[in-house]
Short mmCIF file of C-alpha atoms in Angstrom, two decimals:
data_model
loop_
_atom_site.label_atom_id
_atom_site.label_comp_id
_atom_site.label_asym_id
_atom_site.label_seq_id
_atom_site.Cartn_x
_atom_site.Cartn_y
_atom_site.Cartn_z
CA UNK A 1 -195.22 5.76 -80.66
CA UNK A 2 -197.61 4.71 -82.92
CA UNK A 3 -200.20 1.37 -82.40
CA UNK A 4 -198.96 0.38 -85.52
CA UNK A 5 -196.06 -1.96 -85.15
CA UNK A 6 -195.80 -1.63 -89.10
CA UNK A 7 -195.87 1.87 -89.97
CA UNK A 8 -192.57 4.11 -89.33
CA UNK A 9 -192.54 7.70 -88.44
CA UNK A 10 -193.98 9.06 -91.64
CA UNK A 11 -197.01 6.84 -91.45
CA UNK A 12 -195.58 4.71 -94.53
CA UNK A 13 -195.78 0.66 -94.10
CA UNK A 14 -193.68 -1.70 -96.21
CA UNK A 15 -195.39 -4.72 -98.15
CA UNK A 16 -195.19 -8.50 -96.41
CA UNK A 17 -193.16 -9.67 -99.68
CA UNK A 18 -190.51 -6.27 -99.27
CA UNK A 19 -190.42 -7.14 -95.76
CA UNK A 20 -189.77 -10.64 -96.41
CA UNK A 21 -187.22 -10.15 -98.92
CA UNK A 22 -185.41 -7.51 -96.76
CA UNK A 23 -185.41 -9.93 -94.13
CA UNK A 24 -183.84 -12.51 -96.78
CA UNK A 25 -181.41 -10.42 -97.73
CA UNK A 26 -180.12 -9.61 -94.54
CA UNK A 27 -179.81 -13.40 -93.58
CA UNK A 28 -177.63 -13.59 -96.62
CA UNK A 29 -175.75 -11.29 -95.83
CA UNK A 30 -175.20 -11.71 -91.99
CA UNK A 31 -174.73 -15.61 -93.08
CA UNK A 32 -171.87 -14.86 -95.72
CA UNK A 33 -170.08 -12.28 -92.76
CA UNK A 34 -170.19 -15.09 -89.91
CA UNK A 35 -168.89 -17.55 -92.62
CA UNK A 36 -166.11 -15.74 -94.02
CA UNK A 37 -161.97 -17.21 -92.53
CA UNK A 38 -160.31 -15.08 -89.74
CA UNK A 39 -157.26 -13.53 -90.82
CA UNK A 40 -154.43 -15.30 -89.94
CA UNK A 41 -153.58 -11.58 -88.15
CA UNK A 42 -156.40 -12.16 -85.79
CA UNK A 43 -155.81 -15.57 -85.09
CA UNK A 44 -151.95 -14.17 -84.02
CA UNK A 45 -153.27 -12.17 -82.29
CA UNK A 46 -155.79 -14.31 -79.94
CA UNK A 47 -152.59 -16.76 -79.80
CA UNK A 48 -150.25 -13.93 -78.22
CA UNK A 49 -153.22 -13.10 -75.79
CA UNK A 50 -153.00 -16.39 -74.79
CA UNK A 51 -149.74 -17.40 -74.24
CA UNK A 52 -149.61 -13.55 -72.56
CA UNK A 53 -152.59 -14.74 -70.34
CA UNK A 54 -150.97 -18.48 -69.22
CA UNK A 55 -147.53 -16.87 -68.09
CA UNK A 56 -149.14 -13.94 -65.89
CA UNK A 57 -148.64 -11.44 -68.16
CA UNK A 58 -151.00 -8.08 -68.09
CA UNK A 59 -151.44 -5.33 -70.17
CA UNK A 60 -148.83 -2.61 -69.61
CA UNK A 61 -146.50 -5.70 -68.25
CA UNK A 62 -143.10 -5.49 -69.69
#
């Protein structure tokens, strides 16, 4: 591996403001995923687990 933490395999290095926009982007766009509802079939879902998980019920459990 090369000493320079900014250079990738090819030798090639990305500008500060690229980086920093990259960086941006991907904020925005982890930041709009973590924000977005559950569907209501998830939530059902976690609530069957849970009500399967207070009565002693396991997974192959009939």
């Amino acid at each position: 591996m090369s000493a320079d933490r900014n250079a990738n395999e090819d030798g090639l290095r990305l500008d500060p403001l690229a980086k920093s926009k990259i960086g941006k982007r991907l904020r925005d766009s982890y930041d709009a995923v973590v924000n977005e509802p559950i569907p209501d079939k998830f939530l059902n879902l976690l609530a069957s687990l849970e009500a399967a998980e207070k009565t002693g019920h396991k997974d192959g459990d009939a």
